[in-house]
mmCIF file of N, CA and C in Angstrom:
data_model
loop_
_atom_site.group_PDB
_atom_site.id
_atom_site.type_symbol
_atom_site.label_atom_id
_atom_site.label_comp_id
_atom_site.label_asym_id
_atom_site.label_seq_id
_atom_site.Cartn_x
_atom_site.Cartn_y
_atom_site.Cartn_z
ATOM 1 N N MET A 1 -18.460 -15.039 1.994
ATOM 2 C CA MET A 1 -18.125 -14.020 2.975
ATOM 3 C C MET A 1 -17.901 -12.674 2.291
ATOM 4 N N VAL A 2 -18.196 -11.624 3.007
ATOM 5 C CA VAL A 2 -18.040 -10.269 2.491
ATOM 6 C C VAL A 2 -16.673 -9.738 2.915
ATOM 7 N N PHE A 3 -15.998 -9.063 1.990
ATOM 8 C CA PHE A 3 -14.690 -8.481 2.287
ATOM 9 C C PHE A 3 -14.843 -7.367 3.310
ATOM 10 N N GLU A 4 -13.976 -7.400 4.322
ATOM 11 C CA GLU A 4 -13.946 -6.343 5.322
ATOM 12 C C GLU A 4 -12.495 -5.969 5.574
ATOM 13 N N LEU A 5 -12.187 -4.698 5.464
ATOM 14 C CA LEU A 5 -10.834 -4.203 5.678
ATOM 15 C C LEU A 5 -10.536 -4.165 7.172
ATOM 16 N N HIS A 6 -9.357 -4.619 7.557
ATOM 17 C CA HIS A 6 -8.945 -4.623 8.961
ATOM 18 C C HIS A 6 -9.003 -3.198 9.513
ATOM 19 N N GLU A 7 -9.446 -3.065 10.743
ATOM 20 C CA GLU A 7 -9.639 -1.744 11.361
ATOM 21 C C GLU A 7 -8.359 -0.911 11.413
ATOM 22 N N ARG A 8 -7.221 -1.535 11.576
ATOM 23 C CA ARG A 8 -5.955 -0.791 11.634
ATOM 24 C C ARG A 8 -5.639 -0.173 10.270
ATOM 25 N N LEU A 9 -5.882 -0.938 9.195
ATOM 26 C CA LEU A 9 -5.654 -0.402 7.849
ATOM 27 C C LEU A 9 -6.615 0.742 7.563
ATOM 28 N N THR A 10 -7.847 0.596 7.998
ATOM 29 C CA THR A 10 -8.840 1.660 7.812
ATOM 30 C C THR A 10 -8.403 2.929 8.532
ATOM 31 N N ALA A 11 -7.917 2.783 9.761
ATOM 32 C CA ALA A 11 -7.528 3.938 10.578
ATOM 33 C C ALA A 11 -6.279 4.639 10.072
ATOM 34 N N ASP A 12 -5.364 3.872 9.445
ATOM 35 C CA ASP A 12 -4.061 4.424 9.080
ATOM 36 C C ASP A 12 -3.931 4.853 7.630
ATOM 37 N N SER A 13 -5.024 4.813 6.857
ATOM 38 C CA SER A 13 -4.875 5.052 5.417
ATOM 39 C C SER A 13 -6.104 5.708 4.817
ATOM 40 N N TYR A 14 -5.923 6.125 3.557
ATOM 41 C CA TYR A 14 -7.007 6.663 2.732
ATOM 42 C C TYR A 14 -7.268 5.675 1.597
ATOM 43 N N ARG A 15 -8.516 5.521 1.236
ATOM 44 C CA ARG A 15 -8.852 4.649 0.106
ATOM 45 C C ARG A 15 -8.489 5.364 -1.193
ATOM 46 N N VAL A 16 -7.801 4.634 -2.078
ATOM 47 C CA VAL A 16 -7.415 5.174 -3.378
ATOM 48 C C VAL A 16 -8.313 4.608 -4.470
ATOM 49 N N ALA A 17 -8.386 3.285 -4.555
ATOM 50 C CA ALA A 17 -9.145 2.655 -5.636
ATOM 51 C C ALA A 17 -9.322 1.170 -5.346
ATOM 52 N N ASP A 18 -10.259 0.577 -6.051
ATOM 53 C CA ASP A 18 -10.384 -0.876 -6.074
ATOM 54 C C ASP A 18 -9.971 -1.344 -7.461
ATOM 55 N N LEU A 19 -8.977 -2.219 -7.497
ATOM 56 C CA LEU A 19 -8.588 -2.880 -8.738
ATOM 57 C C LEU A 19 -9.390 -4.178 -8.830
ATOM 58 N N THR A 20 -9.120 -4.984 -9.808
ATOM 59 C CA THR A 20 -9.869 -6.226 -9.974
ATOM 60 C C THR A 20 -9.792 -7.098 -8.732
ATOM 61 N N LEU A 21 -8.607 -7.225 -8.147
ATOM 62 C CA LEU A 21 -8.426 -8.077 -6.970
ATOM 63 C C LEU A 21 -8.232 -7.276 -5.687
ATOM 64 N N CYS A 22 -7.464 -6.228 -5.739
ATOM 65 C CA CYS A 22 -7.030 -5.540 -4.523
ATOM 66 C C CYS A 22 -7.699 -4.185 -4.299
ATOM 67 N N ARG A 23 -7.876 -3.871 -3.035
ATOM 68 C CA ARG A 23 -8.175 -2.497 -2.635
ATOM 69 C C ARG A 23 -6.825 -1.815 -2.464
ATOM 70 N N VAL A 24 -6.707 -0.594 -2.983
ATOM 71 C CA VAL A 24 -5.467 0.165 -2.891
ATOM 72 C C VAL A 24 -5.692 1.312 -1.914
ATOM 73 N N LEU A 25 -4.785 1.424 -0.961
ATOM 74 C CA LEU A 25 -4.859 2.433 0.086
ATOM 75 C C LEU A 25 -3.602 3.303 0.057
ATOM 76 N N LEU A 26 -3.725 4.527 0.533
ATOM 77 C CA LEU A 26 -2.596 5.438 0.699
ATOM 78 C C LEU A 26 -2.321 5.543 2.192
ATOM 79 N N MET A 27 -1.133 5.144 2.605
ATOM 80 C CA MET A 27 -0.755 5.236 4.015
ATOM 81 C C MET A 27 -0.692 6.699 4.416
ATOM 82 N N ASN A 28 -1.228 7.008 5.587
ATOM 83 C CA ASN A 28 -1.306 8.391 6.047
ATOM 84 C C ASN A 28 -0.001 8.818 6.736
ATOM 85 N N ASP A 29 1.061 8.882 5.928
ATOM 86 C CA ASP A 29 2.358 9.358 6.401
ATOM 87 C C ASP A 29 3.061 10.016 5.219
ATOM 88 N N ARG A 30 3.012 11.329 5.199
ATOM 89 C CA ARG A 30 3.520 12.062 4.039
ATOM 90 C C ARG A 30 5.042 12.002 3.894
ATOM 91 N N ARG A 31 5.747 11.492 4.887
ATOM 92 C CA ARG A 31 7.209 11.347 4.782
ATOM 93 C C ARG A 31 7.588 10.315 3.723
ATOM 94 N N PHE A 32 6.717 9.330 3.541
ATOM 95 C CA PHE A 32 6.983 8.242 2.612
ATOM 96 C C PHE A 32 5.746 7.995 1.757
ATOM 97 N N PRO A 33 5.758 8.340 0.469
ATOM 98 C CA PRO A 33 4.621 7.984 -0.398
ATOM 99 C C PRO A 33 4.487 6.461 -0.385
ATOM 100 N N TRP A 34 3.298 5.962 0.004
ATOM 101 C CA TRP A 34 3.206 4.568 0.409
ATOM 102 C C TRP A 34 1.830 4.035 0.098
ATOM 103 N N LEU A 35 1.769 3.052 -0.772
ATOM 104 C CA LEU A 35 0.504 2.381 -1.076
ATOM 105 C C LEU A 35 0.446 1.037 -0.361
ATOM 106 N N ILE A 36 -0.757 0.621 -0.057
ATOM 107 C CA ILE A 36 -0.997 -0.694 0.532
ATOM 108 C C ILE A 36 -2.039 -1.381 -0.337
ATOM 109 N N LEU A 37 -1.736 -2.591 -0.769
ATOM 110 C CA LEU A 37 -2.680 -3.384 -1.569
ATOM 111 C C LEU A 37 -3.215 -4.510 -0.706
ATOM 112 N N VAL A 38 -4.535 -4.627 -0.658
ATOM 113 C CA VAL A 38 -5.194 -5.653 0.147
ATOM 114 C C VAL A 38 -6.099 -6.470 -0.767
ATOM 115 N N PRO A 39 -5.783 -7.740 -0.978
ATOM 116 C CA PRO A 39 -6.691 -8.558 -1.792
ATOM 117 C C PRO A 39 -8.076 -8.606 -1.130
ATOM 118 N N ARG A 40 -9.105 -8.383 -1.921
ATOM 119 C CA ARG A 40 -10.467 -8.371 -1.385
ATOM 120 C C ARG A 40 -11.017 -9.805 -1.311
ATOM 121 N N ARG A 41 -10.353 -10.600 -0.502
ATOM 122 C CA ARG A 41 -10.752 -11.984 -0.256
ATOM 123 C C ARG A 41 -10.641 -12.229 1.241
ATOM 124 N N GLU A 42 -11.619 -12.876 1.821
ATOM 125 C CA GLU A 42 -11.599 -13.152 3.256
ATOM 126 C C GLU A 42 -10.635 -14.282 3.575
ATOM 127 N N GLY A 43 -10.042 -14.192 4.757
ATOM 128 C CA GLY A 43 -9.236 -15.272 5.281
ATOM 129 C C GLY A 43 -7.811 -15.349 4.778
ATOM 130 N N LEU A 44 -7.349 -14.368 4.001
ATOM 131 C CA LEU A 44 -5.972 -14.404 3.503
ATOM 132 C C LEU A 44 -5.041 -13.786 4.545
ATOM 133 N N ARG A 45 -3.979 -14.502 4.847
ATOM 134 C CA ARG A 45 -3.005 -14.021 5.822
ATOM 135 C C ARG A 45 -1.613 -13.901 5.211
ATOM 136 N N ASP A 46 -1.255 -14.845 4.345
ATOM 137 C CA ASP A 46 0.076 -14.898 3.748
ATOM 138 C C ASP A 46 -0.040 -15.091 2.234
ATOM 139 N N PHE A 47 1.080 -14.844 1.528
ATOM 140 C CA PHE A 47 1.100 -14.989 0.071
ATOM 141 C C PHE A 47 0.608 -16.358 -0.376
ATOM 142 N N ASP A 48 0.997 -17.393 0.350
ATOM 143 C CA ASP A 48 0.609 -18.734 -0.076
ATOM 144 C C ASP A 48 -0.876 -19.033 0.149
ATOM 145 N N ASP A 49 -1.601 -18.106 0.775
ATOM 146 C CA ASP A 49 -3.054 -18.255 0.927
ATOM 147 C C ASP A 49 -3.816 -17.782 -0.315
ATOM 148 N N VAL A 50 -3.159 -17.025 -1.183
ATOM 149 C CA VAL A 50 -3.805 -16.529 -2.405
ATOM 150 C C VAL A 50 -4.022 -17.720 -3.342
ATOM 151 N N ALA A 51 -5.231 -17.810 -3.879
ATOM 152 C CA ALA A 51 -5.559 -18.921 -4.780
ATOM 153 C C ALA A 51 -4.601 -18.934 -5.965
ATOM 154 N N ALA A 52 -4.214 -20.123 -6.374
ATOM 155 C CA ALA A 52 -3.276 -20.278 -7.490
ATOM 156 C C ALA A 52 -3.752 -19.525 -8.725
ATOM 157 N N ALA A 53 -5.047 -19.550 -8.975
ATOM 158 C CA ALA A 53 -5.604 -18.890 -10.156
ATOM 159 C C ALA A 53 -5.505 -17.363 -10.071
ATOM 160 N N GLU A 54 -5.278 -16.805 -8.877
ATOM 161 C CA GLU A 54 -5.217 -15.347 -8.701
ATOM 162 C C GLU A 54 -3.808 -14.823 -8.445
ATOM 163 N N LYS A 55 -2.844 -15.710 -8.267
ATOM 164 C CA LYS A 55 -1.480 -15.267 -7.924
ATOM 165 C C LYS A 55 -0.862 -14.345 -8.982
ATOM 166 N N ALA A 56 -0.957 -14.718 -10.227
ATOM 167 C CA ALA A 56 -0.361 -13.896 -11.290
ATOM 168 C C ALA A 56 -1.021 -12.521 -11.327
ATOM 169 N N HIS A 57 -2.322 -12.482 -11.154
ATOM 170 C CA HIS A 57 -3.022 -11.198 -11.183
ATOM 171 C C HIS A 57 -2.643 -10.350 -9.958
ATOM 172 N N PHE A 58 -2.503 -10.993 -8.820
ATOM 173 C CA PHE A 58 -2.068 -10.307 -7.609
ATOM 174 C C PHE A 58 -0.713 -9.639 -7.848
ATOM 175 N N HIS A 59 0.209 -10.369 -8.409
ATOM 176 C CA HIS A 59 1.542 -9.813 -8.695
ATOM 177 C C HIS A 59 1.469 -8.694 -9.737
ATOM 178 N N SER A 60 0.594 -8.819 -10.707
ATOM 179 C CA SER A 60 0.485 -7.756 -11.717
ATOM 180 C C SER A 60 -0.074 -6.477 -11.100
ATOM 181 N N GLU A 61 -0.957 -6.590 -10.130
ATOM 182 C CA GLU A 61 -1.482 -5.392 -9.461
ATOM 183 C C GLU A 61 -0.409 -4.746 -8.584
ATOM 184 N N ILE A 62 0.445 -5.547 -7.964
ATOM 185 C CA ILE A 62 1.574 -5.006 -7.199
ATOM 186 C C ILE A 62 2.525 -4.267 -8.142
ATOM 187 N N ASP A 63 2.803 -4.869 -9.297
ATOM 188 C CA ASP A 63 3.659 -4.219 -10.299
ATOM 189 C C ASP A 63 3.043 -2.906 -10.776
ATOM 190 N N LEU A 64 1.743 -2.909 -11.042
ATOM 191 C CA LEU A 64 1.055 -1.698 -11.485
ATOM 192 C C LEU A 64 1.156 -0.603 -10.425
ATOM 193 N N ALA A 65 0.876 -0.948 -9.181
ATOM 194 C CA ALA A 65 0.952 0.046 -8.098
ATOM 195 C C ALA A 65 2.372 0.592 -7.974
ATOM 196 N N SER A 66 3.364 -0.274 -8.112
ATOM 197 C CA SER A 66 4.765 0.171 -8.044
ATOM 198 C C SER A 66 5.081 1.156 -9.164
ATOM 199 N N ALA A 67 4.667 0.840 -10.371
ATOM 200 C CA ALA A 67 4.936 1.705 -11.523
ATOM 201 C C ALA A 67 4.223 3.049 -11.387
ATOM 202 N N VAL A 68 2.983 3.027 -10.947
ATOM 203 C CA VAL A 68 2.204 4.263 -10.789
ATOM 204 C C VAL A 68 2.819 5.139 -9.699
ATOM 205 N N LEU A 69 3.194 4.532 -8.577
ATOM 206 C CA LEU A 69 3.786 5.313 -7.489
ATOM 207 C C LEU A 69 5.151 5.868 -7.893
ATOM 208 N N ARG A 70 5.942 5.075 -8.601
ATOM 209 C CA ARG A 70 7.246 5.553 -9.076
ATOM 210 C C ARG A 70 7.060 6.751 -10.018
ATOM 211 N N GLN A 71 6.117 6.638 -10.935
ATOM 212 C CA GLN A 71 5.853 7.723 -11.893
ATOM 213 C C GLN A 71 5.374 8.985 -11.174
ATOM 214 N N ALA A 72 4.504 8.820 -10.185
ATOM 215 C CA ALA A 72 3.927 9.971 -9.480
ATOM 216 C C ALA A 72 4.927 10.682 -8.577
ATOM 217 N N THR A 73 5.945 9.942 -8.107
ATOM 218 C CA THR A 73 6.846 10.518 -7.115
ATOM 219 C C THR A 73 8.297 10.651 -7.572
ATOM 220 N N ALA A 74 8.643 10.066 -8.711
ATOM 221 C CA ALA A 74 10.034 10.017 -9.181
ATOM 222 C C ALA A 74 10.945 9.368 -8.141
ATOM 223 N N ALA A 75 10.448 8.294 -7.526
ATOM 224 C CA ALA A 75 11.190 7.584 -6.480
ATOM 225 C C ALA A 75 12.506 7.042 -7.002
ATOM 226 N N HIS A 76 13.491 6.996 -6.123
ATOM 227 C CA HIS A 76 14.790 6.418 -6.452
ATOM 228 C C HIS A 76 14.748 4.896 -6.350
ATOM 229 N N LYS A 77 13.904 4.379 -5.450
ATOM 230 C CA LYS A 77 13.825 2.945 -5.182
ATOM 231 C C LYS A 77 12.418 2.623 -4.708
ATOM 232 N N MET A 78 11.917 1.462 -5.102
ATOM 233 C CA MET A 78 10.607 1.007 -4.623
ATOM 234 C C MET A 78 10.828 -0.150 -3.660
ATOM 235 N N ASN A 79 10.250 -0.042 -2.469
ATOM 236 C CA ASN A 79 10.273 -1.143 -1.504
ATOM 237 C C ASN A 79 8.915 -1.816 -1.541
ATOM 238 N N VAL A 80 8.910 -3.132 -1.648
ATOM 239 C CA VAL A 80 7.669 -3.912 -1.651
ATOM 240 C C VAL A 80 7.808 -4.982 -0.577
ATOM 241 N N ALA A 81 6.840 -5.021 0.339
ATOM 242 C CA ALA A 81 6.942 -5.971 1.450
ATOM 243 C C ALA A 81 5.566 -6.373 1.943
ATOM 244 N N ALA A 82 5.492 -7.595 2.436
ATOM 245 C CA ALA A 82 4.295 -8.102 3.100
ATOM 246 C C ALA A 82 4.745 -8.701 4.420
ATOM 247 N N LEU A 83 4.502 -7.995 5.515
ATOM 248 C CA LEU A 83 4.939 -8.469 6.823
ATOM 249 C C LEU A 83 3.777 -9.105 7.582
ATOM 250 N N GLY A 84 2.766 -8.308 7.888
ATOM 251 C CA GLY A 84 1.584 -8.834 8.553
ATOM 252 C C GLY A 84 1.774 -9.213 9.998
ATOM 253 N N ASN A 85 2.801 -8.698 10.646
ATOM 254 C CA ASN A 85 3.011 -9.021 12.045
ATOM 255 C C ASN A 85 2.046 -8.279 12.964
ATOM 256 N N MET A 86 1.622 -7.089 12.568
ATOM 257 C CA MET A 86 0.709 -6.294 13.395
ATOM 258 C C MET A 86 -0.731 -6.399 12.895
ATOM 259 N N VAL A 87 -0.896 -6.573 11.595
ATOM 260 C CA VAL A 87 -2.224 -6.702 10.974
ATOM 261 C C VAL A 87 -2.263 -8.064 10.289
ATOM 262 N N PRO A 88 -3.097 -8.979 10.764
ATOM 263 C CA PRO A 88 -3.087 -10.334 10.205
ATOM 264 C C PRO A 88 -3.643 -10.453 8.789
ATOM 265 N N GLN A 89 -4.419 -9.487 8.339
ATOM 266 C CA GLN A 89 -4.990 -9.533 6.989
ATOM 267 C C GLN A 89 -3.877 -9.321 5.959
ATOM 268 N N LEU A 90 -3.816 -10.182 4.935
ATOM 269 C CA LEU A 90 -2.786 -10.047 3.912
ATOM 270 C C LEU A 90 -2.859 -8.657 3.278
ATOM 271 N N HIS A 91 -1.724 -7.985 3.274
ATOM 272 C CA HIS A 91 -1.603 -6.680 2.629
ATOM 273 C C HIS A 91 -0.145 -6.501 2.219
ATOM 274 N N VAL A 92 0.045 -5.778 1.127
ATOM 275 C CA VAL A 92 1.382 -5.565 0.584
ATOM 276 C C VAL A 92 1.671 -4.070 0.582
ATOM 277 N N HIS A 93 2.817 -3.716 1.139
ATOM 278 C CA HIS A 93 3.268 -2.332 1.186
ATOM 279 C C HIS A 93 4.098 -2.045 -0.060
ATOM 280 N N VAL A 94 3.804 -0.949 -0.739
ATOM 281 C CA VAL A 94 4.581 -0.479 -1.886
ATOM 282 C C VAL A 94 5.001 0.945 -1.524
ATOM 283 N N ILE A 95 6.292 1.109 -1.239
ATOM 284 C CA ILE A 95 6.779 2.354 -0.652
ATOM 285 C C ILE A 95 7.801 3.008 -1.571
ATOM 286 N N ALA A 96 7.543 4.259 -1.918
ATOM 287 C CA ALA A 96 8.497 5.043 -2.712
ATOM 288 C C ALA A 96 9.594 5.537 -1.780
ATOM 289 N N ARG A 97 10.839 5.253 -2.149
ATOM 290 C CA ARG A 97 11.962 5.640 -1.302
ATOM 291 C C ARG A 97 12.881 6.606 -2.039
ATOM 292 N N PHE A 98 13.545 7.438 -1.256
ATOM 293 C CA PHE A 98 14.451 8.451 -1.772
ATOM 294 C C PHE A 98 15.722 8.429 -0.939
ATOM 295 N N SER A 99 16.854 8.665 -1.557
ATOM 296 C CA SER A 99 18.122 8.582 -0.840
ATOM 297 C C SER A 99 18.217 9.574 0.314
ATOM 298 N N GLY A 100 17.387 10.578 0.342
ATOM 299 C CA GLY A 100 17.408 11.547 1.439
ATOM 300 C C GLY A 100 16.209 11.462 2.360
ATOM 301 N N ASP A 101 15.410 10.382 2.277
ATOM 302 C CA ASP A 101 14.220 10.323 3.131
ATOM 303 C C ASP A 101 14.591 10.043 4.591
ATOM 304 N N ALA A 102 13.639 10.180 5.477
ATOM 305 C CA ALA A 102 13.869 10.116 6.923
ATOM 306 C C ALA A 102 14.409 8.776 7.411
ATOM 307 N N ALA A 103 14.269 7.716 6.636
ATOM 308 C CA ALA A 103 14.717 6.399 7.081
ATOM 309 C C ALA A 103 15.878 5.843 6.259
ATOM 310 N N TRP A 104 16.212 6.473 5.154
ATOM 311 C CA TRP A 104 17.191 5.916 4.211
ATOM 312 C C TRP A 104 18.508 5.618 4.898
ATOM 313 N N PRO A 105 19.115 4.492 4.637
ATOM 314 C CA PRO A 105 18.717 3.394 3.765
ATOM 315 C C PRO A 105 17.965 2.277 4.496
ATOM 316 N N SER A 106 17.596 2.517 5.729
ATOM 317 C CA SER A 106 16.907 1.507 6.539
ATOM 318 C C SER A 106 15.433 1.393 6.146
ATOM 319 N N PRO A 107 14.761 0.362 6.632
ATOM 320 C CA PRO A 107 13.312 0.246 6.402
ATOM 321 C C PRO A 107 12.570 1.407 7.071
ATOM 322 N N VAL A 108 11.369 1.682 6.620
ATOM 323 C CA VAL A 108 10.595 2.812 7.136
ATOM 324 C C VAL A 108 9.922 2.520 8.476
ATOM 325 N N TRP A 109 9.772 1.256 8.815
ATOM 326 C CA TRP A 109 9.054 0.908 10.036
ATOM 327 C C TRP A 109 9.815 1.345 11.280
ATOM 328 N N GLY A 110 9.084 1.998 12.194
ATOM 329 C CA GLY A 110 9.648 2.387 13.474
ATOM 330 C C GLY A 110 10.572 3.589 13.436
ATOM 331 N N VAL A 111 10.572 4.321 12.344
ATOM 332 C CA VAL A 111 11.446 5.485 12.214
ATOM 333 C C VAL A 111 10.629 6.752 12.447
ATOM 334 N N GLY A 112 10.967 7.476 13.494
ATOM 335 C CA GLY A 112 10.309 8.742 13.760
ATOM 336 C C GLY A 112 8.821 8.617 13.987
ATOM 337 N N THR A 113 8.140 9.718 13.797
ATOM 338 C CA THR A 113 6.690 9.789 13.983
ATOM 339 C C THR A 113 6.041 10.110 12.647
ATOM 340 N N ALA A 114 4.967 9.410 12.359
ATOM 341 C CA ALA A 114 4.238 9.654 11.111
ATOM 342 C C ALA A 114 3.814 11.119 11.027
ATOM 343 N N GLU A 115 3.878 11.653 9.809
ATOM 344 C CA GLU A 115 3.406 13.012 9.542
ATOM 345 C C GLU A 115 2.170 12.894 8.661
ATOM 346 N N PRO A 116 0.989 13.008 9.251
ATOM 347 C CA PRO A 116 -0.242 12.828 8.475
ATOM 348 C C PRO A 116 -0.380 13.860 7.362
ATOM 349 N N TYR A 117 -1.029 13.431 6.291
ATOM 350 C CA TYR A 117 -1.367 14.341 5.200
ATOM 351 C C TYR A 117 -2.464 15.300 5.664
ATOM 352 N N ALA A 118 -2.459 16.514 5.118
ATOM 353 C CA ALA A 118 -3.638 17.365 5.232
ATOM 354 C C ALA A 118 -4.723 16.696 4.388
ATOM 355 N N GLU A 119 -5.968 16.818 4.782
ATOM 356 C CA GLU A 119 -7.065 16.148 4.066
ATOM 357 C C GLU A 119 -7.044 16.464 2.569
ATOM 358 N N THR A 120 -6.832 17.729 2.216
ATOM 359 C CA THR A 120 -6.835 18.106 0.800
ATOM 360 C C THR A 120 -5.651 17.503 0.061
ATOM 361 N N GLU A 121 -4.496 17.435 0.722
ATOM 362 C CA GLU A 121 -3.306 16.851 0.113
ATOM 363 C C GLU A 121 -3.511 15.352 -0.132
ATOM 364 N N ALA A 122 -4.058 14.662 0.857
ATOM 365 C CA ALA A 122 -4.325 13.221 0.705
ATOM 366 C C ALA A 122 -5.342 12.972 -0.397
ATOM 367 N N ALA A 123 -6.387 13.774 -0.431
ATOM 368 C CA ALA A 123 -7.431 13.594 -1.449
ATOM 369 C C ALA A 123 -6.872 13.820 -2.845
ATOM 370 N N ALA A 124 -6.038 14.840 -3.001
ATOM 371 C CA ALA A 124 -5.459 15.131 -4.314
ATOM 372 C C ALA A 124 -4.518 14.015 -4.761
ATOM 373 N N LEU A 125 -3.677 13.525 -3.868
ATOM 374 C CA LEU A 125 -2.753 12.452 -4.224
ATOM 375 C C LEU A 125 -3.514 11.159 -4.508
ATOM 376 N N ALA A 126 -4.494 10.847 -3.687
ATOM 377 C CA ALA A 126 -5.295 9.639 -3.909
ATOM 378 C C ALA A 126 -6.004 9.697 -5.260
ATOM 379 N N ALA A 127 -6.545 10.856 -5.622
ATOM 380 C CA ALA A 127 -7.232 11.001 -6.913
ATOM 381 C C ALA A 127 -6.251 10.846 -8.072
ATOM 382 N N LYS A 128 -5.072 11.431 -7.949
ATOM 383 C CA LYS A 128 -4.039 11.312 -8.995
ATOM 384 C C LYS A 128 -3.630 9.853 -9.172
ATOM 385 N N LEU A 129 -3.415 9.154 -8.066
ATOM 386 C CA LEU A 129 -3.010 7.752 -8.134
ATOM 387 C C LEU A 129 -4.132 6.877 -8.664
ATOM 388 N N ALA A 130 -5.362 7.145 -8.255
ATOM 389 C CA ALA A 130 -6.515 6.369 -8.738
ATOM 390 C C ALA A 130 -6.652 6.504 -10.247
ATOM 391 N N GLN A 131 -6.510 7.718 -10.745
ATOM 392 C CA GLN A 131 -6.614 7.944 -12.193
ATOM 393 C C GLN A 131 -5.525 7.164 -12.927
ATOM 394 N N ALA A 132 -4.308 7.189 -12.409
ATOM 395 C CA ALA A 132 -3.209 6.467 -13.061
ATOM 396 C C ALA A 132 -3.407 4.961 -12.972
ATOM 397 N N LEU A 133 -3.947 4.461 -11.882
ATOM 398 C CA LEU A 133 -4.187 3.019 -11.725
ATOM 399 C C LEU A 133 -5.239 2.518 -12.714
ATOM 400 N N HIS A 134 -6.206 3.378 -13.008
ATOM 401 C CA HIS A 134 -7.289 2.979 -13.917
ATOM 402 C C HIS A 134 -7.046 3.448 -15.345
ATOM 403 N N GLY A 135 -5.947 4.206 -15.546
ATOM 404 C CA GLY A 135 -5.637 4.795 -16.829
ATOM 405 C C GLY A 135 -5.373 3.821 -17.890
#
């Protein structure tokens, strides 16, 4: 089967890079610097669906994305979560948090209205993150 990104993820994000296992996306909400990692494997819904041989690599890519986002944003805290209640395709949120952000200290979901990036701002941040991910 060919990997296909869920339409909701496509609509709500910018493509940053493809790592060995995951596609990395930038969530289109400038209030919270936010990456989404999607394993490029069909039929994955939950963590336990990831093949045993790929689990360690999956976790290392989540760690890499967390480190790159922390470095790029000087985040105070990194939130990492896989909910999948609205999008059934397995994806992991890596969110840079700050003690003064719009949702602190609560989760970012359902807080206020998303503030989309300007196209140039999103492109510049995505390029910076892509370079660091492949660095």
